[in-house]
Every structure is written in C-alpha cells, then in structure tokens.
Coordinates of C-alpha atoms in Angstrom, one line a residue:
M1 CA 0.0 0.0 0.0
N2 CA 2.9 2.4 0.7
L3 CA 3.6 2.5 -3.0
L4 CA 0.5 4.6 -3.4
Y5 CA 1.9 7.4 -1.2
V6 CA 4.8 9.8 -1.3
N7 CA 7.6 8.4 0.8
W8 CA 9.1 11.6 2.4
D9 CA 12.4 10.9 4.0
V10 CA 14.4 14.1 3.4
S11 CA 16.9 15.3 5.9
P12 CA 16.2 18.9 7.0
E13 CA 19.9 19.7 6.8
I14 CA 21.7 20.4 3.6
F15 CA 25.1 19.9 5.4
N16 CA 26.6 20.3 8.8
I17 CA 30.0 21.8 9.5
G18 CA 31.4 21.7 13.1
G19 CA 27.9 21.3 14.6
F20 CA 26.5 24.3 12.7
P21 CA 23.9 23.0 10.2
L22 CA 22.7 24.7 7.0
K23 CA 19.0 23.8 6.8
Y24 CA 16.6 23.9 3.9
Y25 CA 14.1 25.9 6.0
G26 CA 16.6 28.8 6.5
M27 CA 17.6 28.7 2.8
L28 CA 14.0 28.7 1.6
F29 CA 13.0 31.5 4.1
L30 CA 15.8 33.7 2.8
A31 CA 15.2 32.7 -0.9
G32 CA 11.5 33.7 -0.6
L33 CA 12.4 37.1 0.8
V34 CA 15.0 37.8 -1.8
L35 CA 12.6 36.8 -4.6
C36 CA 9.9 39.1 -3.2
Y37 CA 12.5 41.9 -2.8
T38 CA 13.4 41.5 -6.5
I39 CA 9.7 41.5 -7.7
L40 CA 9.1 44.6 -5.5
K41 CA 11.8 46.5 -7.3
T42 CA 9.7 46.5 -10.4
I43 CA 6.6 47.6 -8.4
Y44 CA 8.5 50.4 -6.7
K45 CA 9.7 51.7 -10.0
K46 CA 6.1 51.6 -11.5
E47 CA 4.7 53.4 -8.4
N48 CA 7.5 56.0 -8.5
L49 CA 8.8 55.0 -5.1
S50 CA 12.4 55.9 -4.3
Q51 CA 15.3 53.5 -4.9
P52 CA 16.8 54.1 -1.4
A53 CA 13.4 53.1 0.1
H54 CA 13.5 49.8 -1.9
E55 CA 17.1 49.1 -0.9
A56 CA 16.2 49.5 2.8
L57 CA 13.0 47.4 2.5
F58 CA 14.6 44.0 2.9
S59 CA 16.2 44.7 6.2
Y60 CA 13.0 46.1 7.7
A61 CA 10.9 43.2 6.4
F62 CA 13.4 40.6 7.5
I63 CA 13.7 41.9 11.1
G64 CA 9.9 42.4 11.4
I65 CA 9.0 38.9 10.1
L66 CA 11.7 37.1 12.1
V67 CA 11.2 38.9 15.4
G68 CA 7.4 38.8 15.1
A69 CA 7.3 35.2 14.1
R70 CA 9.6 34.2 16.9
L71 CA 7.8 36.1 19.6
G72 CA 4.5 34.9 18.2
H73 CA 5.5 31.3 18.6
C74 CA 6.9 31.8 22.1
L75 CA 3.9 33.7 23.4
F76 CA 1.0 32.1 21.6
Y77 CA 2.1 28.4 21.3
D78 CA 4.7 27.6 24.0
F79 CA 4.6 30.3 26.6
D80 CA 5.0 27.9 29.6
Y81 CA 8.4 26.6 28.2
Y82 CA 9.8 29.9 27.1
S83 CA 8.8 31.7 30.3
Q84 CA 11.2 29.3 32.0
H85 CA 13.9 29.6 29.2
P86 CA 13.7 33.3 28.1
I87 CA 17.3 33.3 26.6
E88 CA 16.1 30.7 24.0
I89 CA 13.5 33.2 22.7
F90 CA 16.3 35.5 21.4
L91 CA 19.2 33.2 20.7
P92 CA 19.2 30.1 18.4
I93 CA 20.1 27.7 21.2
Q94 CA 18.3 25.1 23.2
Q95 CA 19.1 23.6 26.6
G96 CA 19.8 19.8 26.3
A97 CA 19.2 17.1 28.8
D98 CA 22.8 17.5 30.0
G99 CA 22.0 21.1 31.0
A100 CA 24.3 22.6 28.4
Y101 CA 23.1 24.8 25.6
H102 CA 23.4 23.7 22.0
F103 CA 22.9 25.5 18.7
S104 CA 19.5 24.6 17.4
G105 CA 18.4 27.4 15.1
Y106 CA 15.1 29.1 15.7
A107 CA 12.9 26.1 16.1
G108 CA 9.5 27.7 16.2
L109 CA 8.1 30.6 14.1
A110 CA 4.5 31.6 14.0
S111 CA 3.1 33.2 10.8
H112 CA 0.6 35.3 12.7
G113 CA 3.3 36.8 14.7
G114 CA 5.4 37.3 11.6
G115 CA 2.5 39.2 10.0
I116 CA 2.1 41.5 13.1
G117 CA 5.9 42.1 13.3
L118 CA 6.0 42.9 9.6
I119 CA 3.2 45.5 9.9
I120 CA 4.9 47.2 12.9
M121 CA 8.2 47.4 11.1
L122 CA 6.5 48.7 7.9
L123 CA 5.0 51.5 10.0
V124 CA 8.5 52.5 11.1
Y125 CA 9.7 52.1 7.5
A126 CA 6.9 54.3 6.1
R127 CA 7.7 57.1 8.5
K128 CA 11.4 56.9 7.9
F129 CA 11.0 57.2 4.1
S130 CA 7.9 59.5 4.1
I131 CA 5.7 57.0 2.2
K132 CA 2.0 56.6 2.9
F133 CA 1.6 53.7 5.2
M134 CA -1.3 52.2 3.2
T135 CA 0.8 52.5 0.0
V136 CA 3.6 50.4 1.8
L137 CA 1.0 47.8 2.9
D138 CA -0.5 47.5 -0.5
V139 CA 2.9 47.1 -2.3
I140 CA 4.2 44.6 0.2
A141 CA 0.9 42.6 0.1
I142 CA 1.3 41.9 -3.6
A143 CA 4.5 39.9 -3.0
T144 CA 3.8 38.5 0.5
P145 CA 2.0 35.3 -0.6
L146 CA 5.1 34.2 -2.5
A147 CA 7.2 34.5 0.7
G148 CA 4.6 32.4 2.5
A149 CA 4.8 29.7 -0.2
F150 CA 8.6 29.4 0.3
I151 CA 8.2 29.3 4.1
R152 CA 5.7 26.4 3.9
L153 CA 8.1 24.6 1.5
G154 CA 10.7 25.0 4.3
N155 CA 8.2 23.4 6.7
L156 CA 7.8 20.5 4.3
M157 CA 11.6 20.0 4.2
N158 CA 11.5 19.9 8.0
S159 CA 8.7 17.4 8.0
E160 CA 6.8 19.7 10.4
I161 CA 3.3 21.1 10.5
I162 CA 2.1 17.8 9.2
G163 CA -1.4 16.8 8.3
T164 CA -3.8 14.3 9.8
P165 CA -3.9 10.7 8.5
S166 CA -5.2 10.3 5.0
D167 CA -5.7 7.5 2.4
A168 CA -5.5 10.0 -0.5
P169 CA -3.1 8.8 -3.2
W170 CA -1.1 12.0 -2.8
A171 CA -0.7 11.5 1.0
F172 CA 2.9 11.8 2.3
I173 CA 4.5 9.4 4.7
F174 CA 6.8 11.6 6.8
R175 CA 9.4 9.0 7.8
H176 CA 11.0 11.4 10.3
V177 CA 7.7 11.4 12.2
D178 CA 6.0 8.0 11.7
N179 CA 4.9 5.6 9.0
I180 CA 1.3 6.9 8.7
P181 CA 0.1 8.4 5.3
R182 CA -0.9 12.0 6.0
H183 CA -2.2 15.1 4.3
P184 CA 0.8 17.2 3.1
A185 CA -0.7 20.3 4.8
Q186 CA 2.4 22.3 4.2
L187 CA 2.2 21.7 0.4
Y188 CA -1.5 22.6 0.4
E189 CA -0.6 25.9 1.9
A190 CA 2.4 26.5 -0.4
I191 CA 0.4 25.8 -3.5
S192 CA -2.5 28.0 -2.2
Y193 CA -0.2 30.9 -1.4
L194 CA 1.5 30.7 -4.8
T195 CA -1.9 30.8 -6.5
I196 CA -2.9 33.8 -4.4
F197 CA 0.3 35.6 -5.4
L198 CA -0.4 35.0 -9.1
V199 CA -4.0 36.2 -8.8
V200 CA -3.2 39.4 -6.8
Y201 CA -0.2 40.2 -9.1
F202 CA -2.5 39.7 -12.2
I203 CA -5.0 42.2 -10.7
Y204 CA -2.2 44.6 -10.1
T205 CA -0.8 44.4 -13.6
K206 CA -4.3 45.2 -15.0
N207 CA -4.5 48.4 -12.9
I208 CA -8.0 47.4 -11.7
F209 CA -7.3 49.0 -8.3
K210 CA -4.8 51.7 -7.4
V211 CA -2.0 51.1 -4.9
G212 CA -2.5 52.9 -1.6
K213 CA -6.3 52.4 -1.2
G214 CA -6.0 49.1 0.8
F215 CA -7.4 46.7 -1.7
Y216 CA -4.2 44.7 -2.2
F217 CA -3.5 44.5 1.5
G218 CA -7.1 43.5 2.1
I219 CA -7.4 40.8 -0.5
T220 CA -4.1 39.2 0.3
T221 CA -4.8 39.2 4.0
L222 CA -8.3 37.7 3.5
L223 CA -7.2 35.0 1.1
I224 CA -4.2 33.9 3.0
F225 CA -6.1 33.6 6.3
I226 CA -9.0 31.8 4.7
V227 CA -6.6 29.2 3.5
R228 CA -4.9 29.1 6.8
F229 CA -8.2 28.7 8.7
F230 CA -9.5 25.8 6.6
V231 CA -6.2 23.9 6.3
E232 CA -5.9 23.9 10.1
F233 CA -8.8 21.4 10.1
I234 CA -6.5 18.8 8.6
K235 CA -3.3 19.7 10.5
V236 CA -2.0 17.8 13.6
D237 CA -2.3 20.0 16.7
Q238 CA 0.9 22.0 17.1
V239 CA 0.8 22.1 20.9
D240 CA -0.8 20.0 23.6
F241 CA -3.3 22.6 24.8
E242 CA -5.0 22.6 21.4
R243 CA -6.3 19.1 21.8
G244 CA -10.1 19.0 22.2
M245 CA -10.5 22.7 21.1
S246 CA -13.2 23.4 18.5
L247 CA -10.9 25.9 16.9
N248 CA -7.1 25.7 17.4
M249 CA -4.8 28.6 18.1
G250 CA -4.0 29.1 14.4
Q251 CA -7.7 29.5 13.6
I252 CA -8.4 31.8 16.5
L253 CA -5.5 34.0 15.5
S254 CA -6.7 34.0 11.9
I255 CA -10.2 35.4 12.6
P256 CA -9.1 39.1 13.3
F257 CA -7.0 39.0 10.1
L258 CA -10.1 37.8 8.1
F259 CA -12.2 40.7 9.3
L260 CA -9.3 43.1 8.7
G261 CA -8.9 42.0 5.1
L262 CA -12.6 42.1 4.5
F263 CA -12.8 45.6 5.9
F264 CA -10.1 46.9 3.5
I265 CA -11.6 45.2 0.5
I266 CA -15.1 46.7 1.1
K267 CA -13.6 50.1 1.9
S268 CA -11.5 50.2 -1.3
I269 CA -14.3 49.0 -3.5
K270 CA -16.7 51.5 -2.0
E271 CA -14.2 54.4 -2.6
R272 CA -13.6 53.2 -6.2
R273 CA -17.4 53.3 -6.9
E274 CA -17.7 56.8 -5.4
I275 CA -14.9 58.1 -7.6
K276 CA -16.6 56.6 -10.7
V277 CA -19.9 58.2 -9.7
S278 CA -18.4 61.6 -9.1

C-alpha cells in the first residue's frame, strides 16, 4: 500500500559543519524574501517610489518577520516553556538534557506573529522614508504570498506542520515522524499561497485597483487567512493545549485577520465606486 503514497524521507539539513547546520528551512525562508524583494523592485519603479526606500525594505521586512514570528510562537504556542527559558527566545540555542546549551536554530516561528511584526516594522519604515503607510502595505501585500509559499516549503523539508492521517493517493509518509500516510498540509498551503500571489499580481498588472487604497492588503490578508483557517482542520495540533479545542490557536488568531482583510476590500471597492460616480 505504501507504493501509493509519497515516501518523504528528506533530511532537514543540507550539510553540517562543526555542529552548525545549514538547513533547507533557512535557505527557503531567505530565498522567498530575496525573490519578493526582486519583484518589488519592479513595483517600486512603477509606483514611483524611491530606490533608497526599496534598498532598505529587505532589512526592515526581515527583522519584522523574524522577530514577530519568533515572539508569536513563544507567546501564543509555547509560553510555559519559554517563560522558563527566556534566553532561548532571542538566541538560536536550546538547553539539552545535560543542561548545556546547543545551537538549534530558531525552532518555532508563527506566521501570525510574523505578520504582526512585519506590519509594525513597515509602519516605522513608512515614517522613515515618508511614504504613505497604506501604500507600503499594498505594495508589500502583492508579493507577500510568494514568501509564504517558500516558508511552507521549508516546513515541508523539515517534516513539520504535518497533516492528519489520509488515504488519498497523494498522501505523504513523513518518515522522520511516523509511518502513517498524512495530508501534506504544508504543500497545500504552499500551492495556495503561490496561487494567491499569481491572482493578486495579475489584478495589479491590470490596474484594476490603485495602490494605496488598501485593496491589495485586504485581498491578500483575507485570502491567506481563509486558506490558513481551513487547512488547520487537517493539521495535527501544534501544541498539547489545542487538543479538544473546537478551533485551534492558528484558527483563532486568523479570525481578526479575516475581518481586517474584508474591511479593507469593502472600503477600497466603495471608494472606487464613489470616484466613478463623481
């Protein structure tokens, strides 16, 4: 029967030198940000935004996503542990059974926290370069789903955020976890985010909505968290306290983003109609 399924037995490490591993997750995380940065160069030029602002964007976005995602995981998903090991929140180390600290990388990043961290840093960025905050949000939102797709591919390489058992012919057997065929939830999200990117970018190229009105931020936020909300139903619980919950933490945290995205879509469509009428 196993011949019907995808046998996933990939090491999360590309190589390891002196106890310092280079992992697929980190490489894909960085590759996604670099690709988005490159795409945004074209958008910045089209929207007449300054080159210095574009050059500074990567560092602001990287810090915001990384810090936000890390704090989000530590606060929302594993507070009991990290409240007792606060140094591990900020440094890529973990205390072993022997009491000594070992390099582990940042094992635990939450996308909701990453989104919040990115928005906060973009607010600082917008003020620094005198760009309308909503313009920054719209521009970044066009490329954001592509970064999300790369991050979920990194989760796939780590055999983490796995799905519930499945008998579908495309089910994955994550050998580093168990021998049970499961939904490749990471792949579902990665494909969905790539599709969202293509749709939003297509709308942008057709100039259907102007940047700076909130439409692109709204539609990207709404679509990403719709996907996140429903895929959570076929994911294994990330932490013990989620067991028995009607909605898990990922779904609960998605709800405010759903309403936020819907608000900006409605607002921008309404403003567009008013302009046409006048």
